[in-house]
Coordinates of N, CA and C in Angstrom, one line a residue:
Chain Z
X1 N -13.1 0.5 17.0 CA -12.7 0.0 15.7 C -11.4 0.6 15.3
X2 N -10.1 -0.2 15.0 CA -9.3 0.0 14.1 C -9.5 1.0 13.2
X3 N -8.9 2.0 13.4 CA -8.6 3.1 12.2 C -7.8 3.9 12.1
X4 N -7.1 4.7 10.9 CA -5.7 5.8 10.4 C -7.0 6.8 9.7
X5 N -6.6 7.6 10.0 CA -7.0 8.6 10.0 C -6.5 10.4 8.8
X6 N -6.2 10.5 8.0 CA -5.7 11.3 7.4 C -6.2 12.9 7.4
X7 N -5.7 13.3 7.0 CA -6.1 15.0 6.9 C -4.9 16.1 6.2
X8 N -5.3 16.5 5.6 CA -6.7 16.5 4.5 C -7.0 15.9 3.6
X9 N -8.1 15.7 3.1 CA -8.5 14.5 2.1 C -7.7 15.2 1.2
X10 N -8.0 16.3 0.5 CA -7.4 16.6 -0.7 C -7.3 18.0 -0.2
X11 N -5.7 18.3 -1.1 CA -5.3 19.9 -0.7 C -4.6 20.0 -1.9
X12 N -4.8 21.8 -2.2 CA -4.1 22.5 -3.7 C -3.0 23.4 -2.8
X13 N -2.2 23.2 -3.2 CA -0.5 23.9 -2.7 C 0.1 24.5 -3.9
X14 N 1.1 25.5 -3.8 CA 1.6 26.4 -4.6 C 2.9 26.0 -4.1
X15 N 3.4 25.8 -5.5 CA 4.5 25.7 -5.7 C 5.5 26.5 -4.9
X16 N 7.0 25.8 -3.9 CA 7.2 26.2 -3.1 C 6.8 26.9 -2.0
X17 N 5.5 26.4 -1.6 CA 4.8 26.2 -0.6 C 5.3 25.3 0.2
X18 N 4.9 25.5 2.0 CA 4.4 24.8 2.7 C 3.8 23.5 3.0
X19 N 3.6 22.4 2.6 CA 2.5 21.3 2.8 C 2.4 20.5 4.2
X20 N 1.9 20.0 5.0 CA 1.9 19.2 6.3 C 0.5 18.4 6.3
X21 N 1.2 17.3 5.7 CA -0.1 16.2 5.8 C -0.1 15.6 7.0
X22 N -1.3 15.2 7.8 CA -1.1 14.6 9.1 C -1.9 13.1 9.1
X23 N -1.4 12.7 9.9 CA -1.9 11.5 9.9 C -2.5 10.8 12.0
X24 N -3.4 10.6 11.8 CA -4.0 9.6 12.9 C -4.7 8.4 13.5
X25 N -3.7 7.7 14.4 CA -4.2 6.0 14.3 C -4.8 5.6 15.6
X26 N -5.3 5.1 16.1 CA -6.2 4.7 16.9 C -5.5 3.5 17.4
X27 N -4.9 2.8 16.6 CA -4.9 1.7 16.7 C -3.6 0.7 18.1
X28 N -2.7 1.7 18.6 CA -1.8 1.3 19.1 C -1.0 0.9 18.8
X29 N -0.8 1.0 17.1 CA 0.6 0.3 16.6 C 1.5 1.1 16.8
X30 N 2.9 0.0 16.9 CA 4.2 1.0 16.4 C 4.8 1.2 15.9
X31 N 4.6 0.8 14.3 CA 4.8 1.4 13.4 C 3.9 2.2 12.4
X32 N 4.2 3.2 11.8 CA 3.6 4.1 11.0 C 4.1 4.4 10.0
X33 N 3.6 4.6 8.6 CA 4.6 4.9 7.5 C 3.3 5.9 6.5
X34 N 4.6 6.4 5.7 CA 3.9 7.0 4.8 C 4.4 7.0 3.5
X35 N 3.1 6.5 2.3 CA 3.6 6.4 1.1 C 3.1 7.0 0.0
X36 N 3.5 6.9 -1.2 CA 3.2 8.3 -2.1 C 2.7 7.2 -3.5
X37 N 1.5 7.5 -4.0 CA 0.7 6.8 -5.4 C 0.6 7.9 -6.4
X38 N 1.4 7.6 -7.5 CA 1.2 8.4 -8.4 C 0.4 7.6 -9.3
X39 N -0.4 7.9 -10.4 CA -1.5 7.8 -11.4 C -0.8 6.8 -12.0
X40 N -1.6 5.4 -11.9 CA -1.4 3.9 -12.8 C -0.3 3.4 -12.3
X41 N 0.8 3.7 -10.7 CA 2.1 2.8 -10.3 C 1.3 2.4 -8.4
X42 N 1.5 1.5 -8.4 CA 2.1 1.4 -7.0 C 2.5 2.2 -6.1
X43 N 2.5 1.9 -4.8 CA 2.7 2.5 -3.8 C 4.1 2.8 -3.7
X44 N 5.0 4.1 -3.0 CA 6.4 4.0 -2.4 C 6.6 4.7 -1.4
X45 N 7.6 3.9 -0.7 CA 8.1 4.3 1.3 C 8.4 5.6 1.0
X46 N 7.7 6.7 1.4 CA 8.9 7.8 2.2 C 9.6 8.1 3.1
X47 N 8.5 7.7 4.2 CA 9.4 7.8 5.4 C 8.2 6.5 6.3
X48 N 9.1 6.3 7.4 CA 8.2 5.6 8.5 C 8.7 5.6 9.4
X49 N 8.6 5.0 10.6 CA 8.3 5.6 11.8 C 8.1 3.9 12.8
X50 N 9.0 3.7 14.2 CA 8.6 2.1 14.7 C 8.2 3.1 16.3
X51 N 8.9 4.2 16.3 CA 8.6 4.9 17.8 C 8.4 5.9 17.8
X52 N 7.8 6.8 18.7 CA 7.3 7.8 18.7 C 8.8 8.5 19.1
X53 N 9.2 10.1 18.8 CA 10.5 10.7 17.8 C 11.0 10.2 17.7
X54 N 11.1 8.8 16.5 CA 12.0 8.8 15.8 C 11.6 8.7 14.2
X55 N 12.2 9.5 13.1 CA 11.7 8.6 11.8 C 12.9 8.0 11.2
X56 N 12.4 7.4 10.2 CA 13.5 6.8 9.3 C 13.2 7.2 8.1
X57 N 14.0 6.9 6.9 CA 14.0 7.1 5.6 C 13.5 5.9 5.0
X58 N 12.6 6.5 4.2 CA 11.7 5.2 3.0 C 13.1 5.0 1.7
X59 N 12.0 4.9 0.7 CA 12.8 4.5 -0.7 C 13.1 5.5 -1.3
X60 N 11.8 6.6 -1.1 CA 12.0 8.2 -2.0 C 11.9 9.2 -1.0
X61 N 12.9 9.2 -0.3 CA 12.1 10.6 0.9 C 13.0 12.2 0.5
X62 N 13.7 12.1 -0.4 CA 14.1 13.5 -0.7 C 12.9 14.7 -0.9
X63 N 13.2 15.7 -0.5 CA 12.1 16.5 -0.7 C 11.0 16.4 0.6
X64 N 11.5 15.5 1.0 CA 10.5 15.2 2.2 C 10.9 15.0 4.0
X65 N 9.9 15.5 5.1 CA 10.5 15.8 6.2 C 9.0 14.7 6.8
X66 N 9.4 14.0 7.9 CA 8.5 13.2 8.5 C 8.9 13.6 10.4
X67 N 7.5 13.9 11.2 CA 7.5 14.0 12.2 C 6.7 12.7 13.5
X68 N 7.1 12.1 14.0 CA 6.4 11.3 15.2 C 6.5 11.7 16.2
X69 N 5.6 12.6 17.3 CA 5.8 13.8 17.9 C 5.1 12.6 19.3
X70 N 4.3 11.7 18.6 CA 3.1 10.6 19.8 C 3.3 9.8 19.0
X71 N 3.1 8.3 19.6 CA 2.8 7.4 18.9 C 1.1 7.5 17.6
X72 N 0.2 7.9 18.3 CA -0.6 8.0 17.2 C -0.5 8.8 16.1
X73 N 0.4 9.9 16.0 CA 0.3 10.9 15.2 C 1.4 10.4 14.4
X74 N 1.7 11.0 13.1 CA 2.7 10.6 12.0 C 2.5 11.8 11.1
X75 N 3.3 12.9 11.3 CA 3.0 13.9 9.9 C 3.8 13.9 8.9
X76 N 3.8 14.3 7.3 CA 4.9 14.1 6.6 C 4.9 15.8 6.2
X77 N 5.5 16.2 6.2 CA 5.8 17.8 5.6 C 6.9 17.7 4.7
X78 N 6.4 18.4 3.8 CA 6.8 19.0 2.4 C 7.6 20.6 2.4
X79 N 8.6 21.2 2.5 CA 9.3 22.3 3.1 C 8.5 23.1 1.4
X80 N 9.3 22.4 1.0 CA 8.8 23.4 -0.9 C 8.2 23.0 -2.1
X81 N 6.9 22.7 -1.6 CA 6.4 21.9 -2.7 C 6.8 22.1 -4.0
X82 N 6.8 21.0 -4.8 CA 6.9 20.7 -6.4 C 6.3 20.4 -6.4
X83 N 6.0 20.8 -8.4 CA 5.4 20.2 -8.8 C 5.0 18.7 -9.4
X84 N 6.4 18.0 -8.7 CA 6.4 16.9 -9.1 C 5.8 16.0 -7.9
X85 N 5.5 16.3 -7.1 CA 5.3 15.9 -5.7 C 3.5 16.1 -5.7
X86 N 3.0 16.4 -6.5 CA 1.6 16.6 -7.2 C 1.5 14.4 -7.1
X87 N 0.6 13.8 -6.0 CA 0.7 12.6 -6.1 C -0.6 12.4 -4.9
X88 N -1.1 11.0 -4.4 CA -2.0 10.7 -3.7 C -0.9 9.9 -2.2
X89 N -1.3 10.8 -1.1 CA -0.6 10.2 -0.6 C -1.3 9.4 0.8
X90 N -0.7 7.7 0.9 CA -1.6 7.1 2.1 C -0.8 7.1 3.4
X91 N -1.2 7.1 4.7 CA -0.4 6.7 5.9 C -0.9 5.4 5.9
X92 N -0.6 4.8 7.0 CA -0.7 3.1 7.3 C -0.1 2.8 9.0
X93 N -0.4 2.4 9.4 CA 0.1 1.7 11.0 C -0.2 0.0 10.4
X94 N 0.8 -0.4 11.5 CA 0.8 -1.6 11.7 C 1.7 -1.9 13.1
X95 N 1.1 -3.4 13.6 CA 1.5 -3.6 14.9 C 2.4 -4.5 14.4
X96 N 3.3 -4.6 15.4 CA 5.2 -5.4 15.4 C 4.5 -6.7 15.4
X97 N 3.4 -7.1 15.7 CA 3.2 -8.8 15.4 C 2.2 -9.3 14.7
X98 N 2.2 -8.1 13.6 CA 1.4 -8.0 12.8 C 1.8 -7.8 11.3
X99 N 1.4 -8.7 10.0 CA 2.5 -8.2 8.8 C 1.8 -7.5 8.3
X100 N 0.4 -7.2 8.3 CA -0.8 -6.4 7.5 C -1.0 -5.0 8.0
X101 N -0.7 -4.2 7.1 CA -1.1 -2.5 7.3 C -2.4 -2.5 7.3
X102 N -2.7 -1.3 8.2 CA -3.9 -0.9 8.1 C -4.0 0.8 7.6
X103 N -4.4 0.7 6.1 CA -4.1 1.9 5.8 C -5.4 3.0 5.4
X104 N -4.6 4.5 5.7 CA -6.2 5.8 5.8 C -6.5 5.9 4.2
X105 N -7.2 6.6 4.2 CA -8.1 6.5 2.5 C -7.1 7.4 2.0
X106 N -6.5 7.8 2.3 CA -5.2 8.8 1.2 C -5.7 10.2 1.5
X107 N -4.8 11.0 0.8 CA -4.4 13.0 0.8 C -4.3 12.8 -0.5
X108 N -5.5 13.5 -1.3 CA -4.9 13.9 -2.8 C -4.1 15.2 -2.8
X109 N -3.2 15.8 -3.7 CA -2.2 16.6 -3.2 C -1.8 17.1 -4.9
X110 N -2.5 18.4 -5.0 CA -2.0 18.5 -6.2 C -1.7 19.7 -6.0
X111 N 0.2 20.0 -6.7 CA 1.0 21.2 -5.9 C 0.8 21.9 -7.6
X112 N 0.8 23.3 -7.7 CA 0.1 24.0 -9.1 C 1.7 25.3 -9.0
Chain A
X1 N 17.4 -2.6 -5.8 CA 16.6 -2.9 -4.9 C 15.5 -4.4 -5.2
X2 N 14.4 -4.3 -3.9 CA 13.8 -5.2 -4.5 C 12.8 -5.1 -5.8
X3 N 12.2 -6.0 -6.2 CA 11.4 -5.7 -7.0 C 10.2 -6.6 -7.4
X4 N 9.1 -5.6 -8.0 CA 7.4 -6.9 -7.9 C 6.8 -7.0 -9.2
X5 N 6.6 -7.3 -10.4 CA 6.3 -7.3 -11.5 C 4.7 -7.8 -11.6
X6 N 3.6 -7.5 -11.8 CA 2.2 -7.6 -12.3 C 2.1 -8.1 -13.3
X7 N 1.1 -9.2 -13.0 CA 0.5 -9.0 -14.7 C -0.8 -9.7 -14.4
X8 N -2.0 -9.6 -15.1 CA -1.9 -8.7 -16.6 C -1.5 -6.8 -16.1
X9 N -1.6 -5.9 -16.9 CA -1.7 -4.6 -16.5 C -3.1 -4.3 -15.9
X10 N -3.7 -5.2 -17.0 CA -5.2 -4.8 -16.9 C -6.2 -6.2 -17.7
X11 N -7.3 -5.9 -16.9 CA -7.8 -7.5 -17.4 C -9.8 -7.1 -17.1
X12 N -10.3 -7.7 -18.3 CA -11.8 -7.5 -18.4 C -12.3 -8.7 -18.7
X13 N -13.3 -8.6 -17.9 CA -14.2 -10.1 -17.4 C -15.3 -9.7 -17.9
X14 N -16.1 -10.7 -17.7 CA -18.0 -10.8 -17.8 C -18.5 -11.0 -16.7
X15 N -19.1 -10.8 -16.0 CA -19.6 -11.3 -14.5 C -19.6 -12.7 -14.2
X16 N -19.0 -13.3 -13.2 CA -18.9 -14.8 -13.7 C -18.2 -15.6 -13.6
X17 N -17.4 -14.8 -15.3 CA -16.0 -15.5 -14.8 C -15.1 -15.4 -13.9
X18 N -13.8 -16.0 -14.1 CA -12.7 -16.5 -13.2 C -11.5 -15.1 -13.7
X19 N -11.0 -15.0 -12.8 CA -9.7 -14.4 -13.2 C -8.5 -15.0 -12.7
X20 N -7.3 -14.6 -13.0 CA -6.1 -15.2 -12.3 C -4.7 -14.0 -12.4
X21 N -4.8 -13.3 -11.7 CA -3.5 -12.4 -11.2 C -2.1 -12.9 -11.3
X22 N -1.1 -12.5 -11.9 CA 0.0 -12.9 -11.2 C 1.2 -11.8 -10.6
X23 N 2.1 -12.7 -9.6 CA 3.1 -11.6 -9.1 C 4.2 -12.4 -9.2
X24 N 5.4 -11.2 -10.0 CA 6.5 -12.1 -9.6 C 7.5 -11.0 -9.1
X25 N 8.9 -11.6 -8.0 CA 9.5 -10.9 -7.5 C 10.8 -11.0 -7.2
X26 N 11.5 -10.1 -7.1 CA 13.0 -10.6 -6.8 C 13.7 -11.6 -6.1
X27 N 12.8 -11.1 -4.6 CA 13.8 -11.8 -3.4 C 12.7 -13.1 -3.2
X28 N 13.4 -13.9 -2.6 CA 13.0 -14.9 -1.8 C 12.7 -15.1 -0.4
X29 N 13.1 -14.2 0.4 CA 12.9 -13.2 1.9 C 11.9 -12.2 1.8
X30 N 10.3 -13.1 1.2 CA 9.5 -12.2 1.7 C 8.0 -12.1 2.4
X31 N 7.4 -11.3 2.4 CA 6.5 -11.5 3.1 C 5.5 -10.7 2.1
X32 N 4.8 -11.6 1.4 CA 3.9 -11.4 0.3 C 2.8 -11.2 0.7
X33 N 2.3 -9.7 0.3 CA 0.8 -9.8 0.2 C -0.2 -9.3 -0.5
X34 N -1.2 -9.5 -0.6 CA -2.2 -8.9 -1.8 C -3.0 -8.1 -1.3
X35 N -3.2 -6.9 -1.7 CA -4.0 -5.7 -1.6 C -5.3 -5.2 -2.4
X36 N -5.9 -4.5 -2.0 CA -7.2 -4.2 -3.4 C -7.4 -3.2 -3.0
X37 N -7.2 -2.1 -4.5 CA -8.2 -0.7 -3.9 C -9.2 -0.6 -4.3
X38 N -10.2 -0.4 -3.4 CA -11.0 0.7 -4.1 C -11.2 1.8 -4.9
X39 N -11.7 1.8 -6.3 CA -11.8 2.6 -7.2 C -11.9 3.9 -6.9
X40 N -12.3 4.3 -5.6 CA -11.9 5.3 -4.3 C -10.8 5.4 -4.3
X41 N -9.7 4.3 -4.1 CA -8.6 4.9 -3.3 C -8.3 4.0 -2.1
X42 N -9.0 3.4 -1.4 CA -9.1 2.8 0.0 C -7.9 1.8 -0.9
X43 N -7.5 1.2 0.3 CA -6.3 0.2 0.2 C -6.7 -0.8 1.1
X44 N -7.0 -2.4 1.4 CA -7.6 -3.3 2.5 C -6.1 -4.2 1.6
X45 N -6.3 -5.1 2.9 CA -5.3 -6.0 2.8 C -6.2 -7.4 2.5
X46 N -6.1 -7.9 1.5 CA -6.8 -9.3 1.6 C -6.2 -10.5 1.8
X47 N -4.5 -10.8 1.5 CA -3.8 -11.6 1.9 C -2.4 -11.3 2.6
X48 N -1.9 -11.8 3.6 CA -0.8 -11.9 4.1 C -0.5 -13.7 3.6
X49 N 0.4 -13.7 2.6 CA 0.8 -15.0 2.2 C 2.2 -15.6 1.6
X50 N 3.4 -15.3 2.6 CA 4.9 -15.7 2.5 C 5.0 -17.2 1.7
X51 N 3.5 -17.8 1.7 CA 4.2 -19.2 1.4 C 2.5 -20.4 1.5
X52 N 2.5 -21.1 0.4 CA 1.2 -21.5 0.1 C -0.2 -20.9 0.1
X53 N -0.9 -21.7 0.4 CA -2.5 -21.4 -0.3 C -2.9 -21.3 0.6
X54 N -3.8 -19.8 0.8 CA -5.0 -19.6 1.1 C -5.8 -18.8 0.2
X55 N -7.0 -19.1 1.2 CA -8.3 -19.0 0.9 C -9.3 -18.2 1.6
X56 N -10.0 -17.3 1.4 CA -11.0 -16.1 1.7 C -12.0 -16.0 0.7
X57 N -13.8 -16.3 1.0 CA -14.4 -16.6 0.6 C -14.1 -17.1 -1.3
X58 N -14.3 -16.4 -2.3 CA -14.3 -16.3 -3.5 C -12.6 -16.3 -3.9
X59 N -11.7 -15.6 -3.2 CA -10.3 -15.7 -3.4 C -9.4 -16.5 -3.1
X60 N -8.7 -16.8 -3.8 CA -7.5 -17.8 -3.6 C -6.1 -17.2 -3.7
X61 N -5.4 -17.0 -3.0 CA -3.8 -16.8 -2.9 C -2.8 -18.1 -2.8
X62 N -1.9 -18.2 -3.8 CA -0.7 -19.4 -4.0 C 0.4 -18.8 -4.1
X63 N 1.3 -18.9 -3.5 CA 2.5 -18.0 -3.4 C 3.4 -20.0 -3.6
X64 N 4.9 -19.3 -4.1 CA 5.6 -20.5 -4.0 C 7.1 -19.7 -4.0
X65 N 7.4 -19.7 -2.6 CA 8.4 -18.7 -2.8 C 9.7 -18.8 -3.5
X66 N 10.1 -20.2 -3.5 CA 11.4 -20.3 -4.1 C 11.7 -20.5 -5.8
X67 N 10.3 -20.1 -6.4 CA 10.1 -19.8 -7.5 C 10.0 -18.3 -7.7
X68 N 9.6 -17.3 -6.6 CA 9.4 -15.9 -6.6 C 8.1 -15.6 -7.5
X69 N 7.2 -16.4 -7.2 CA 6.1 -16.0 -7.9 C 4.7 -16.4 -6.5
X70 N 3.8 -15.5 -7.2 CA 2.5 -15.8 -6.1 C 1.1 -15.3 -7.4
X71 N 0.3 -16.4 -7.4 CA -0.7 -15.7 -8.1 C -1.7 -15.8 -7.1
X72 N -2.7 -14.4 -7.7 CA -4.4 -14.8 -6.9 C -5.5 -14.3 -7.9
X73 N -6.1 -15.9 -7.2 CA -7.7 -16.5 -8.4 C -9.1 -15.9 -7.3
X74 N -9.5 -15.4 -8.3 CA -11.2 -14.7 -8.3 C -11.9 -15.8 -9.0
X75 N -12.5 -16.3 -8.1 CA -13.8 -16.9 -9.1 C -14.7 -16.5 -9.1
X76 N -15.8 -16.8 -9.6 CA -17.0 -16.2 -9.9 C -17.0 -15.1 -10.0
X77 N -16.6 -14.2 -10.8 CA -16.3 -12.8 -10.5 C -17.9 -11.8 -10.5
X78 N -17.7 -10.6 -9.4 CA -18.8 -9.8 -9.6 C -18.3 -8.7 -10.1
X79 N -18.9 -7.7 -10.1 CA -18.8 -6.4 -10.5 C -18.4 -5.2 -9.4
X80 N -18.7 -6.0 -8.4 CA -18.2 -5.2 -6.9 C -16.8 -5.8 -6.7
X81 N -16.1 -6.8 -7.3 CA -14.6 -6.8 -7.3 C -13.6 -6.0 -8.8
X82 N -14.6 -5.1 -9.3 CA -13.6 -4.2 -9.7 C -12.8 -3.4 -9.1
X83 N -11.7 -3.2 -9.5 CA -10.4 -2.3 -8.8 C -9.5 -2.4 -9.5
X84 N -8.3 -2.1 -8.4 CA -6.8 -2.9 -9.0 C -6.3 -3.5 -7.4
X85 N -5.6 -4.4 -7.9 CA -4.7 -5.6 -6.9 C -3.6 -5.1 -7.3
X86 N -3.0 -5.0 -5.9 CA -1.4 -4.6 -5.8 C -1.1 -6.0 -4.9
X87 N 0.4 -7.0 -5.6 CA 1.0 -7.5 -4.7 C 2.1 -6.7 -3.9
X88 N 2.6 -7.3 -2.9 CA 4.2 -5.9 -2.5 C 5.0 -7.3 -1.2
X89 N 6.1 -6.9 -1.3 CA 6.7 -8.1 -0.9 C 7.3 -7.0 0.3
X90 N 7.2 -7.2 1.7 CA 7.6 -6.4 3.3 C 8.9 -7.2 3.6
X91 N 9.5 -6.0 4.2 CA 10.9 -6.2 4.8 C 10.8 -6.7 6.4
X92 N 11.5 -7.8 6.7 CA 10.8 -8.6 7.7 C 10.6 -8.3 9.1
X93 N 11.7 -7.6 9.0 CA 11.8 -6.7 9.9 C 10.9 -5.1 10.7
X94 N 11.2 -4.2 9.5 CA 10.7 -2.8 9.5 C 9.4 -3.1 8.7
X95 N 8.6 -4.1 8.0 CA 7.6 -4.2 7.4 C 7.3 -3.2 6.4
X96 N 8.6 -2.5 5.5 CA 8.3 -1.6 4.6 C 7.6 -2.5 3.8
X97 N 7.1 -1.9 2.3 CA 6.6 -2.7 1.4 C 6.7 -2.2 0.5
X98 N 7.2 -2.6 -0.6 CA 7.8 -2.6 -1.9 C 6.4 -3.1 -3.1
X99 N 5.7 -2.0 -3.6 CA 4.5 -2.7 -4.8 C 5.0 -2.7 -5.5
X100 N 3.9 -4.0 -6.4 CA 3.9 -3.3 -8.0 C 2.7 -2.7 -8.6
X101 N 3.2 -2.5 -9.7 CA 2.1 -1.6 -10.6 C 0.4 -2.3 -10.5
X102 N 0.3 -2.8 -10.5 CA -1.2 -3.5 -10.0 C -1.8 -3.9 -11.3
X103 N -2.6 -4.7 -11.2 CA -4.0 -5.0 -12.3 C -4.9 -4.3 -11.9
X104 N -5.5 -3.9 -13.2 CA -6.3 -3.0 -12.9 C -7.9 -4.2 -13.6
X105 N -8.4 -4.2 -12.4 CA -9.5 -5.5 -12.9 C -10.7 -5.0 -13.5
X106 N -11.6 -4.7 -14.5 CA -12.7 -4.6 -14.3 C -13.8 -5.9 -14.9
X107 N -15.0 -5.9 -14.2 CA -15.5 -6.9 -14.8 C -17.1 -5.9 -15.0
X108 N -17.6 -6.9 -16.0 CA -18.7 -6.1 -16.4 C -20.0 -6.6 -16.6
X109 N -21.4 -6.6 -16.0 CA -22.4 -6.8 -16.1 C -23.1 -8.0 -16.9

């Protein structure tokens, strides 16, 4: 069965901290992305990913470092967390002849 | 950039009735689709729909692109399609996706 995989469900980070959310897909797509839900808006790109090392830049990726080391894996790291960066964040794959993501239950992420 | 506008914000039913979603959006180059989360958090994709009507059990998706609008109808609504609906219009290429703020549905008993 199709599935993205996340880890960790939810994590507490200190402010200019470290963060490395990871992500895993099963699925053999080749694309991968990662986006960030803050409370009552929509989704937005940070970074994504069509091959394994390489990433690209989303809509908001400042503050943000994205790794594709395998095709299944997709991590996004956080060098110094803020506290503004306190948000839910989901991965997603999708296949090149496919327009529909298939996306993980999310990383809740609250930096203190 | 681009852009997806929702409405209602938020919308409350009785078990039963109908609802009707709407999206409207900047570009005309896109690849519309409707999402639902679970009040969890989960994200499923229920429509991929650049362009006319479809249909999945209870749901209806109408997109009309060169208007830049797409609505989608719930009928008979239950109480297990509370959530919120996000539409988001993908880049055709890189398949980014651009949301909006979503409805947030509830229907009630």
């Amino acid at each position: 069965e199709a599935a993205v995989t996340q880890s960790p469900r939810s994590k507490v980070a200190v402010t200019g901290g470290k963060v490395t959310l990871s992500c895993h897909q099963t699925n053999n797509h080749d694309y991968m992305y990662w986006y960030r839900q803050d409370t009552g808006h929509g989704l937005r790109l940070i970074h994504y990913s069509y091959v394994a090392d390489s990433t690209e830049k989303g809509d908001i990726p400042d503050g943000y470092k994205a790794s594709r080391p395998s095709q299944e894996n997709f991590s996004l790291i956080l060098e110094l967390a803020s506290l503004s960066q306190t948000a839910v964040y989901f991965c997603a794959s999708r296949d090149s002849n496919n327009q529909a993501p298939l996306f993980g239950e999310g990383t809740r992420l609250s930096v203190l | 950039g681009q852009q997806v506008q929702q409405s209602p914000a938020s919308l409350v039913l009785q078990e039963g009735e109908n609802a009707e979603l709407q999206c409207n959006f900047s570009s005309t180059a896109t690849r519309l689709q409707w999402f639902y989360q679970h009040p969890g958090g989960r994200l499923v994709s229920l429509f991929y729909n650049p362009s006319g009507t479809k249909h999945t059990g209870r749901l209806t998706s109408t997109t009309v692109t060169n208007e830049r609008r797409s609505s989608l109808h719930i009928s008979s609504s239950q109480t297990t399609d509370s959530g919120t609906y996000f539409c988001a219009i993908g880049d055709t290429n890189t398949g980014k996706l651009t949301f909006g703020d979503g409805t947030v549905l509830t229907v009630k008993p």
